[in-house]
mmCIF file of C-alpha atoms and ligand atoms in Angstrom:
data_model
loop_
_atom_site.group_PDB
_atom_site.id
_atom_site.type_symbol
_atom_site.label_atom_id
_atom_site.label_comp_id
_atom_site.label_asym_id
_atom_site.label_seq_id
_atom_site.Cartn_x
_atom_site.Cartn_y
_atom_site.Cartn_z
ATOM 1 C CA UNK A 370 -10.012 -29.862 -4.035
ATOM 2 C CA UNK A 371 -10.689 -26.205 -3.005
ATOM 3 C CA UNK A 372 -14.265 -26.172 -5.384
ATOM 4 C CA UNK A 373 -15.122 -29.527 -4.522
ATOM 5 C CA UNK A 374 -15.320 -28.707 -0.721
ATOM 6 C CA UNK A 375 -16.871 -25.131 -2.013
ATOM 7 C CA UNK A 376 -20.051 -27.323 -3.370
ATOM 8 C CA UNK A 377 -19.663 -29.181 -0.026
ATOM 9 C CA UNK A 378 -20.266 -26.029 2.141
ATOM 10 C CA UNK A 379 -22.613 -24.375 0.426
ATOM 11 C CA UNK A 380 -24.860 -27.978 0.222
ATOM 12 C CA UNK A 381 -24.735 -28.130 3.904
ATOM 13 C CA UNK A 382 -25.289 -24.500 4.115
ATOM 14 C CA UNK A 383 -28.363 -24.549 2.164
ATOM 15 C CA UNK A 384 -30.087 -27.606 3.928
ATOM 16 C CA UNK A 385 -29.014 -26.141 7.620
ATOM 17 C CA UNK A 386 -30.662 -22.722 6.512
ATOM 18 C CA UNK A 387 -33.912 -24.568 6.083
ATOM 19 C CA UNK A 388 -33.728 -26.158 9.249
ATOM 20 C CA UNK A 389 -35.556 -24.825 12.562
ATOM 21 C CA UNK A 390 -33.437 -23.353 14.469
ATOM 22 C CA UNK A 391 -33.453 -24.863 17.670
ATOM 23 C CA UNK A 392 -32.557 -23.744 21.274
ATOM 24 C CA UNK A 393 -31.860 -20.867 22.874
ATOM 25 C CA UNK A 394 -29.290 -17.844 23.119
ATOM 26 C CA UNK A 395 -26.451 -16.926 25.881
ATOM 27 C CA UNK A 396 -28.489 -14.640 27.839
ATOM 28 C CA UNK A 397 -26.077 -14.284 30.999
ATOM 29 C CA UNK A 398 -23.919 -12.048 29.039
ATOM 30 C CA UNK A 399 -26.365 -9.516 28.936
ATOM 31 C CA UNK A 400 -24.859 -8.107 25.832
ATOM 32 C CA UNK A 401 -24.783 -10.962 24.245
ATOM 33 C CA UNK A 402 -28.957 -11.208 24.428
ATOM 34 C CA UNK A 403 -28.594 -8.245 22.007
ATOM 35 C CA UNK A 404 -27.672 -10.644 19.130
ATOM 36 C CA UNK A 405 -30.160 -11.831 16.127
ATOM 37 C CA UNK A 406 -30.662 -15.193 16.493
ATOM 38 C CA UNK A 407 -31.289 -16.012 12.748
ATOM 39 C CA UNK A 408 -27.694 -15.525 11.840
ATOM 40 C CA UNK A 409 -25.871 -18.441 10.360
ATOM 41 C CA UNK A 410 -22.873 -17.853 8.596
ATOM 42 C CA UNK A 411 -19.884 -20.157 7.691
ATOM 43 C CA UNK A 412 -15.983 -19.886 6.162
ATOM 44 C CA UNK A 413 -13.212 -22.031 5.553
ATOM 45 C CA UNK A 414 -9.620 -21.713 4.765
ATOM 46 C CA UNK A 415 -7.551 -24.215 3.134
ATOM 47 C CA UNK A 416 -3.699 -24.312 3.981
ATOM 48 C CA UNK A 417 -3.187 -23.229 0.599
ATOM 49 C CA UNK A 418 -4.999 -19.993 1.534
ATOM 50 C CA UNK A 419 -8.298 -20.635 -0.886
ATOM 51 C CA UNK A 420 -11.288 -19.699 1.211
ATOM 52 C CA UNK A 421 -14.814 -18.849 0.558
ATOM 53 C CA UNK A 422 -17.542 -18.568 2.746
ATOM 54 C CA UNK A 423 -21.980 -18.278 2.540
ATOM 55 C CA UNK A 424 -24.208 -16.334 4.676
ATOM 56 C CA UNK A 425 -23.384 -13.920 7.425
ATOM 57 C CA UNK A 426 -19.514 -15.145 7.298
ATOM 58 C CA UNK A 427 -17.929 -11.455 6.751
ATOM 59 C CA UNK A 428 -19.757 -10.439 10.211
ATOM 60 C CA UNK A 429 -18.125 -10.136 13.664
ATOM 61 C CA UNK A 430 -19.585 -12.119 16.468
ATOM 62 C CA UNK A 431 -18.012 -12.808 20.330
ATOM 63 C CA UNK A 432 -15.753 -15.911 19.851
ATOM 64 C CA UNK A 433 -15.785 -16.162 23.416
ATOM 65 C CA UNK A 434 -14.302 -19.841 24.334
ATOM 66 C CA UNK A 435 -12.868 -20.209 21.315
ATOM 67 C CA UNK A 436 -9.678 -17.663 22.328
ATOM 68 C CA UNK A 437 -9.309 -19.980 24.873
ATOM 69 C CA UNK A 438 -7.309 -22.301 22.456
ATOM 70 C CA UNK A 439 -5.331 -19.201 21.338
ATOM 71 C CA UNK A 440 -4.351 -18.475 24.874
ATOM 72 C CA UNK A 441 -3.862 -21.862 25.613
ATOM 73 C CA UNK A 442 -1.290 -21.829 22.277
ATOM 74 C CA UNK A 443 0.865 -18.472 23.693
ATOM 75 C CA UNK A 444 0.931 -19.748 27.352
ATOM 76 C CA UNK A 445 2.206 -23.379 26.092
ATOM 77 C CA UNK A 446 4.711 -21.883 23.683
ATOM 78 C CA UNK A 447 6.177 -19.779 26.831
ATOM 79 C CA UNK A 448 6.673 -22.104 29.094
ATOM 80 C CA UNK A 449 6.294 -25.774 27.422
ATOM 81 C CA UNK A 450 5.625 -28.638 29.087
ATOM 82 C CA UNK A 451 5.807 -27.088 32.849
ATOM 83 C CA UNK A 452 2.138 -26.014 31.879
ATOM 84 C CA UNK A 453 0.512 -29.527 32.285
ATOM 85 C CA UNK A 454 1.568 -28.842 36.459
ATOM 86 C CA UNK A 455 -0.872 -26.160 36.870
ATOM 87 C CA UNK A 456 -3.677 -27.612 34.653
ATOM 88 C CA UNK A 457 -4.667 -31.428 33.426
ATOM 89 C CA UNK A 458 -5.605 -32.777 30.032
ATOM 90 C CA UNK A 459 -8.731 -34.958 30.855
ATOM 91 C CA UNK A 460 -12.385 -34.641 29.768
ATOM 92 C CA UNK A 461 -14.348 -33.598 32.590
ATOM 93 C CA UNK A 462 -17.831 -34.579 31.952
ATOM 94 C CA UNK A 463 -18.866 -31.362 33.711
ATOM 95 C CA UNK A 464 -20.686 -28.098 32.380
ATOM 96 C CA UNK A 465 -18.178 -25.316 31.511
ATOM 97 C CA UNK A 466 -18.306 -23.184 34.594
ATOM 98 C CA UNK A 467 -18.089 -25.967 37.182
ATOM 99 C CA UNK A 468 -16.383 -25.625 40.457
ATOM 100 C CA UNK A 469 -17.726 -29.317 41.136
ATOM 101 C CA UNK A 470 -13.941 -31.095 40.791
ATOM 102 C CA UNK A 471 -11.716 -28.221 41.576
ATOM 103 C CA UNK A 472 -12.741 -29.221 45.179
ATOM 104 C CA UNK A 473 -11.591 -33.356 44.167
ATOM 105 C CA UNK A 474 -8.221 -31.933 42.369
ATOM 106 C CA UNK A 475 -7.408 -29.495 44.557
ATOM 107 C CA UNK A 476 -7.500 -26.780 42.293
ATOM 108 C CA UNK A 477 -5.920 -27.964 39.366
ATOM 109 C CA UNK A 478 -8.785 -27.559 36.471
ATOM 110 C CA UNK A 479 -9.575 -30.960 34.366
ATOM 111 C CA UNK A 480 -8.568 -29.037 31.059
ATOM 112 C CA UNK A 481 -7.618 -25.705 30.051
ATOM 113 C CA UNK A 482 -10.608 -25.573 27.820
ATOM 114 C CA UNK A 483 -13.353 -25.173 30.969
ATOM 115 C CA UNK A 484 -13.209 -21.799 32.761
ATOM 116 C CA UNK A 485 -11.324 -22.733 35.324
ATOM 117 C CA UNK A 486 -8.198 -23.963 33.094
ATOM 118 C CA UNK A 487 -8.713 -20.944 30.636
ATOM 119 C CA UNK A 488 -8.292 -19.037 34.369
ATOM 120 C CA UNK A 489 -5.392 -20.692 35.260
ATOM 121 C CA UNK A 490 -3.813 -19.848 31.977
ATOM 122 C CA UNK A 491 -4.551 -16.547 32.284
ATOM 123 C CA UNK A 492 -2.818 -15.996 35.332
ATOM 124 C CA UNK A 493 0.023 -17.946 33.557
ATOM 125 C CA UNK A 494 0.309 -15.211 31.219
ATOM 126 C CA UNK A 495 -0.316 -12.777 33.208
ATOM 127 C CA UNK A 496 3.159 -13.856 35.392
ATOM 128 C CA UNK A 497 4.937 -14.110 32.348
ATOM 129 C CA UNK A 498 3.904 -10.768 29.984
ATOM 130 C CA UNK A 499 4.471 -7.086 30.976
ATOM 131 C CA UNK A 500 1.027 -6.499 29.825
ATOM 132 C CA UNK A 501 -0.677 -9.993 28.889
ATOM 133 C CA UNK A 502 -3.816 -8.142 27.626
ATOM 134 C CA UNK A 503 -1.883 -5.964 24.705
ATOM 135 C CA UNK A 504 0.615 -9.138 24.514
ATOM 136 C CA UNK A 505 -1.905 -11.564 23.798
ATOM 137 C CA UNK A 506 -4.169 -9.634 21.124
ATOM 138 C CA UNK A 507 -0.536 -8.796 19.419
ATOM 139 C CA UNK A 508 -0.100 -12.622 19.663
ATOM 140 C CA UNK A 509 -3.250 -13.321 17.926
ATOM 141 C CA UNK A 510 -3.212 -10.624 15.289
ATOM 142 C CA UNK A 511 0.234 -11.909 13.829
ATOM 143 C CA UNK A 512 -0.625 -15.204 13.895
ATOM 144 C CA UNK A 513 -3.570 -14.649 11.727
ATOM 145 C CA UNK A 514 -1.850 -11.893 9.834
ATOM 146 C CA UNK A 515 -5.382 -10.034 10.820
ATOM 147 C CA UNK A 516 -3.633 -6.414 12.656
ATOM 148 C CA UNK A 517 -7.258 -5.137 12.656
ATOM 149 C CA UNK A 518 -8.647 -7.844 15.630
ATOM 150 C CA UNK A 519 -9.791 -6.300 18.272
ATOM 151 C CA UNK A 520 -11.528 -7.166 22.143
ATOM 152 C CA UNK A 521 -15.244 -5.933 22.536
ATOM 153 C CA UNK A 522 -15.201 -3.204 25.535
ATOM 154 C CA UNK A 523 -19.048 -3.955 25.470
ATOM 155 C CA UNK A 524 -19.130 -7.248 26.350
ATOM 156 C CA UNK A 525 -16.260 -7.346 28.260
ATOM 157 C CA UNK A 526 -17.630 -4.678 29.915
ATOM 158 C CA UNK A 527 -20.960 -7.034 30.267
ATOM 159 C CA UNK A 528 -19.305 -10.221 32.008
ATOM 160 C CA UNK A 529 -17.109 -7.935 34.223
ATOM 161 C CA UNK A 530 -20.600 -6.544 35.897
ATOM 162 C CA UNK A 531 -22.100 -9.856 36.051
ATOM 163 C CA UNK A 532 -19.536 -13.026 35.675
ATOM 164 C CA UNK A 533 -20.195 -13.673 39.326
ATOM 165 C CA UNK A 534 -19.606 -17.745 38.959
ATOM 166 C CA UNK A 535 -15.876 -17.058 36.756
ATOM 167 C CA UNK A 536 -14.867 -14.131 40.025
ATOM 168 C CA UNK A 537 -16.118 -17.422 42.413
ATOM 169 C CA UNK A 538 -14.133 -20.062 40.095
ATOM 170 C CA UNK A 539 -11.222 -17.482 40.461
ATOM 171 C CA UNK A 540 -11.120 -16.894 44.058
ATOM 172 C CA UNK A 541 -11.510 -20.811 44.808
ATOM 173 C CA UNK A 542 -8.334 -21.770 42.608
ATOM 174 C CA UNK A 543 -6.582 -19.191 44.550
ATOM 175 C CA UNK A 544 -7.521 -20.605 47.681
ATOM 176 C CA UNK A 545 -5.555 -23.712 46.483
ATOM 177 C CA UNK A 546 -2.748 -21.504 45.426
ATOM 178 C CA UNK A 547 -2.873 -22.663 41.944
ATOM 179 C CA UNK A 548 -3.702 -18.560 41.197
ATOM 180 C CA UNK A 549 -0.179 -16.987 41.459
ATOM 181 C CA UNK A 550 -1.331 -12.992 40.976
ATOM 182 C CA UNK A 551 -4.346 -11.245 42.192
ATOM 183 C CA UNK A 552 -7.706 -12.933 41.702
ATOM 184 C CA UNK A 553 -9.454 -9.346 40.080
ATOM 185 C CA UNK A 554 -6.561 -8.727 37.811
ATOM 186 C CA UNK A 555 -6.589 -12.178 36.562
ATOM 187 C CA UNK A 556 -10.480 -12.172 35.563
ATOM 188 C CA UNK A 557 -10.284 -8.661 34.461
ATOM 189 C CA UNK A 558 -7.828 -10.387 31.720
ATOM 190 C CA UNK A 559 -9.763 -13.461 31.057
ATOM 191 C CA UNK A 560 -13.100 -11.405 30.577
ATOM 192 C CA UNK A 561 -11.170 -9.466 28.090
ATOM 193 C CA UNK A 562 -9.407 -12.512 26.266
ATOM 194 C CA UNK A 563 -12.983 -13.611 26.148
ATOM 195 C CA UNK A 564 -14.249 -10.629 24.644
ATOM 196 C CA UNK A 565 -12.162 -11.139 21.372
ATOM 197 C CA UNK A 566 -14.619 -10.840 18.556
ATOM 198 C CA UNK A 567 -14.285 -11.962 14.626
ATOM 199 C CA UNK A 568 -15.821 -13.074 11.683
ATOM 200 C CA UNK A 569 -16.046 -16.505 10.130
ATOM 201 C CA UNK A 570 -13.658 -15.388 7.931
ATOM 202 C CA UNK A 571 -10.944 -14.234 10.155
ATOM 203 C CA UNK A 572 -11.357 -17.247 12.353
ATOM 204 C CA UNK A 573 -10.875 -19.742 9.902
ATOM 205 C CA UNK A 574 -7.968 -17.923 8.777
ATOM 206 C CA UNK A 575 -6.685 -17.996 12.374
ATOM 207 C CA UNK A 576 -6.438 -21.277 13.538
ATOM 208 C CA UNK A 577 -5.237 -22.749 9.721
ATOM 209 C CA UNK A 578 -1.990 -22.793 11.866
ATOM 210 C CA UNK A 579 -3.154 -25.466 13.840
ATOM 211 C CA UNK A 580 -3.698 -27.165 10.958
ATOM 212 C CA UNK A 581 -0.429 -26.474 9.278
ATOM 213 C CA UNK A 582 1.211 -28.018 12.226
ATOM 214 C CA UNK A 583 1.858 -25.131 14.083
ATOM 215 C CA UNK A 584 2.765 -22.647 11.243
ATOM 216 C CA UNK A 585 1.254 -19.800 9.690
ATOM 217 C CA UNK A 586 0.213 -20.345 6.086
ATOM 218 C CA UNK A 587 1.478 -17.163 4.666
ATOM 219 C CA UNK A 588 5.062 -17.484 5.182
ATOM 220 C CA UNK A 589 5.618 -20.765 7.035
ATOM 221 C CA UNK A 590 6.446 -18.919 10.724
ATOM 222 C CA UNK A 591 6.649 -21.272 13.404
ATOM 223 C CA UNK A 592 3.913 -20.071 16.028
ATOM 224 C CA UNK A 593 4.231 -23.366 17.704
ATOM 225 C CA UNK A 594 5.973 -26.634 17.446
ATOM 226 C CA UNK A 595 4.151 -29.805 15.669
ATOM 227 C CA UNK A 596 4.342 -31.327 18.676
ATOM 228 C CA UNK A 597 2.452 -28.330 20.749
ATOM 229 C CA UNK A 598 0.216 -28.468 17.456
ATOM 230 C CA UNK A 599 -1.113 -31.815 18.067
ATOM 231 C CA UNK A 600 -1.435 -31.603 21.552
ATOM 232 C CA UNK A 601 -3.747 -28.829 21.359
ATOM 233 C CA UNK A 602 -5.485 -30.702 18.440
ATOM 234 C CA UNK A 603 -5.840 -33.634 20.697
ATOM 235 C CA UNK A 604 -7.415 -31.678 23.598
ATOM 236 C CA UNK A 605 -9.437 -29.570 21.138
ATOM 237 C CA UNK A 606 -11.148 -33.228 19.965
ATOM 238 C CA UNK A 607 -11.292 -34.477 23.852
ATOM 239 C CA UNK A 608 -12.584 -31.170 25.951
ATOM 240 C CA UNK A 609 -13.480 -28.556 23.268
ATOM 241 C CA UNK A 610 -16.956 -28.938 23.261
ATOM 242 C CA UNK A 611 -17.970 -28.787 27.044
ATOM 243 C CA UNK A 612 -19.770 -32.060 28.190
ATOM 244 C CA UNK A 613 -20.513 -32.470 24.766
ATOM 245 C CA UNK A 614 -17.153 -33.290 23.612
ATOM 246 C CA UNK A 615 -17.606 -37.206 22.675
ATOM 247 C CA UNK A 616 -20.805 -35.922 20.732
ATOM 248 C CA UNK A 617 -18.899 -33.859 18.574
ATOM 249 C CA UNK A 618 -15.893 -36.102 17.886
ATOM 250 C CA UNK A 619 -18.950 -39.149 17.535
ATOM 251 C CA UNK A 620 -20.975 -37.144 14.679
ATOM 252 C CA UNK A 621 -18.282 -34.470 13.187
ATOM 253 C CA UNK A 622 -14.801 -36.245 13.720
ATOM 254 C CA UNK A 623 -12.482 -33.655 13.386
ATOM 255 C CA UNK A 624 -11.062 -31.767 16.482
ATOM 256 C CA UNK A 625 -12.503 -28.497 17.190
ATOM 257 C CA UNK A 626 -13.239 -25.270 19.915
ATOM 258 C CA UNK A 627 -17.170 -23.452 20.423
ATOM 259 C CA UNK A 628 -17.977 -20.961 22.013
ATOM 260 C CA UNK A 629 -20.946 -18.990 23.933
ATOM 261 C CA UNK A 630 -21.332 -16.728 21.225
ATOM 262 C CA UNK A 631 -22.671 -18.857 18.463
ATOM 263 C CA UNK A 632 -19.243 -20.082 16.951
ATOM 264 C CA UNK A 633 -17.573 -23.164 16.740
ATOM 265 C CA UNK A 634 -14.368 -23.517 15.010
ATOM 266 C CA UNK A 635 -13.237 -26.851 13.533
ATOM 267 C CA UNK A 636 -9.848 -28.204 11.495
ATOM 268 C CA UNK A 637 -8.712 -31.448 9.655
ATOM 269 C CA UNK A 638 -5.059 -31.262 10.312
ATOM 270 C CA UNK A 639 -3.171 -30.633 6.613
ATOM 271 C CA UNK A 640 -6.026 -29.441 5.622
ATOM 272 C CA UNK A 641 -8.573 -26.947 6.321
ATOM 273 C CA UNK A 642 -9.937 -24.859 8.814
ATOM 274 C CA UNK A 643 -13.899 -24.059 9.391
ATOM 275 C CA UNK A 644 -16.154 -21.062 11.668
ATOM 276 C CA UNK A 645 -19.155 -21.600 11.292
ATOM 277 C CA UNK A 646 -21.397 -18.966 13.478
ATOM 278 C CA UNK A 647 -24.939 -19.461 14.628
ATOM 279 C CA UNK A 648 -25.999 -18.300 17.942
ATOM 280 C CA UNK A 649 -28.978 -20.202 18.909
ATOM 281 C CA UNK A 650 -27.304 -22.828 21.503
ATOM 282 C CA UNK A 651 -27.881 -26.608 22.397
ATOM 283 C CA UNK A 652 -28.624 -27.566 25.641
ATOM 284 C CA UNK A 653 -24.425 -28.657 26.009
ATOM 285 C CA UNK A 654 -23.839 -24.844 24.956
ATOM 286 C CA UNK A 655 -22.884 -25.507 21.378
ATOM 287 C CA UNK A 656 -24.476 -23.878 18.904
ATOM 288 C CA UNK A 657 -27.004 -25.752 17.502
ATOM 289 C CA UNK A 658 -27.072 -25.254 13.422
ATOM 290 C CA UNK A 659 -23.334 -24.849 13.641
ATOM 291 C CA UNK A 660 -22.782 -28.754 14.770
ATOM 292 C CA UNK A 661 -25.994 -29.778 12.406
ATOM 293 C CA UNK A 662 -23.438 -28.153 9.587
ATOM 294 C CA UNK A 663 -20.012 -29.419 10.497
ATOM 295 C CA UNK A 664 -21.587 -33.173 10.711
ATOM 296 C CA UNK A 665 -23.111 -32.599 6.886
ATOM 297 C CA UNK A 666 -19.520 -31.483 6.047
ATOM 298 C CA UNK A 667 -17.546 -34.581 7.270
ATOM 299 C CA UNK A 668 -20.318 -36.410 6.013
ATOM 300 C CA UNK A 669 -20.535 -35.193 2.102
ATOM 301 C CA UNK A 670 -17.045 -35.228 2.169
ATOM 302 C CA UNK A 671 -16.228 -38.542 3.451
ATOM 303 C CA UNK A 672 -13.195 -36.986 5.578
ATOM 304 C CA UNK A 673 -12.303 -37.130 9.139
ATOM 305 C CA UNK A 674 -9.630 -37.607 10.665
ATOM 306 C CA UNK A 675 -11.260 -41.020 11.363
HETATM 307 N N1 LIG B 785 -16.761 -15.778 28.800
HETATM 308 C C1 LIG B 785 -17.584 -16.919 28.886
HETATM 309 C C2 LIG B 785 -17.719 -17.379 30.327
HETATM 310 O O1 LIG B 785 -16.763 -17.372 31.017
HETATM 311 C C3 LIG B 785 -17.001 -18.004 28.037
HETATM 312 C C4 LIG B 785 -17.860 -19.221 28.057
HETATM 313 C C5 LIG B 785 -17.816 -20.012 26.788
HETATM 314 O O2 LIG B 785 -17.810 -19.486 25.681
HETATM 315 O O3 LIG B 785 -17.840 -21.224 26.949
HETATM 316 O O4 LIG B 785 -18.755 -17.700 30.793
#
């Protein structure tokens, strides 16, 4: 199985590098201008730990969005189903960084996948941890078994001096009372959680629990419950790819999480995870190559979860 999806990858790998690499960078994180857009790199992990991965796959990028799904996973495992009060599970057809329906819901976001949920969650944890920041990358490194993961103080750093729209997004939920703590801690926290940088690699590696039902693949640890597993599966297929979400789940069929940075992270449940990482974005705000590549994988390989 494990060398039959290697041919797959590098296949799609090599007809994606020939491509032209269409559309344009994240510029309003000034830092994240800085990056080369010609990278392209790609990894997957199998729940039986096989991996192997072509191109710029051992290098870190900004996974941005994508540790929203992580966060998402600690605040649902601390206080289960209670979450779904503070934050709703639909699609909502709007760009990422809308404050268009917070107005309509009253401050309860559509998903916890668009800034405004990924907010809310924030402040969740922020309620519930002594010190959510250290709590959460602890949380991440031992469910990936990855101790070295770190945030970037750079482009944390970067958003903090110019995330103007997130501070606005913030101070509106409040204003609903949907924010419980102070608006300037909570963004300091989600710029931060935002800030979490890895490599294809690693993030394969990281979110194989998702598709082991909720436990690690080294020694079988329950992060989550199946249940929790699938839900966030579920809302990773509906809302992970910002108004692009149907797109993805039309041409790729598996559920998945991108991000601003390049990445996009993808899993067939009892299967396999996949980063792929190229930062030249879509007009949606998904990387371009990196959805050209995932659809050549499902395709070649005649597997979805469809
Ligand atoms: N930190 C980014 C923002 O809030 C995340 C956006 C994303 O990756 O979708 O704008």
């Amino acid at each position: 199985m494990a060398s039959h999806y290697k041919d797959i990858l590098e296949k799609a790998y090599n007809k994606i590098h020939l491509l032209e690499n269409e559309g344009e960078i994240a510029t309003y994180i000034p830092e994240l201008a800085n990056i080369d857009p010609s990278k392209l790199g790609v990894h997957m992990t199998n729940i039986d730990g096989s991996n192997f991965g072509i191109g710029d796959h051992l290098e870190k990028f900004s996974i941005q969005s994508i540790a929203k799904v992580l966060s998402l996973a600690l605040a649902y495992k601390i206080v289960g189903e209670d979450l779904w009060e503070r934050v709703d599970v639909e699609p909502s057809g709007t760009k990422f960084d809308s404050l268009l329906l917070l107005e309509s819901y009253k401050g309860i976001p559509r998903n916890p996948f668009m800034n405004s949920g990924a907010i809310v969650i924030c402040d969740i944890l922020i309620s519930h941890l002594d010190n959510a920041k250290v709590e959460f990358l602890d949380f991440v490194r031992d469910l990936s078994d990855l101790p070295e993961l770190t945030y970037s103080d750079k482009i944390a750093d970067s958003e903090k001096r110019t995330g103007y729209r997130n501070m606005a997004l913030c101070n509106f939920i409040k204003s609903f009372g949907n924010i419980k703590n102070e608006p300037a801690e909570v963004i300091d926290f989600y710029f931060d959680m935002c800030s979490l940088e890895m490599t294809c690699q690693q993030l394969s590696k990281t979110f194989t629990f998702l598709a082991n039902n909720g436990h690690k693949i080294s020694d079988d640890k329950k992060i989550i419950s199946k249940t929790k597993s699938k839900r966030i599966n579920a809302l990773m297929l509906t809302c992970g790819f910002y108004d692009e979400s149907g797109e993805f789940a039309f041409r790729v069929g598996l559920p998945g999480k991108s991000g601003v940075g390049g990445g996009i992270v993808t899993l067939y449940p009892n299967n396999y995870a996949i980063a792929v990482w190229s930062p030249k974005l879509n007009e949606h705000g998904n990387s371009f190559r990196g959805m050209e590549l995932l659809e050549d994988v499902t395709t070649y390989s005649e597997l979805s979860i469809f």
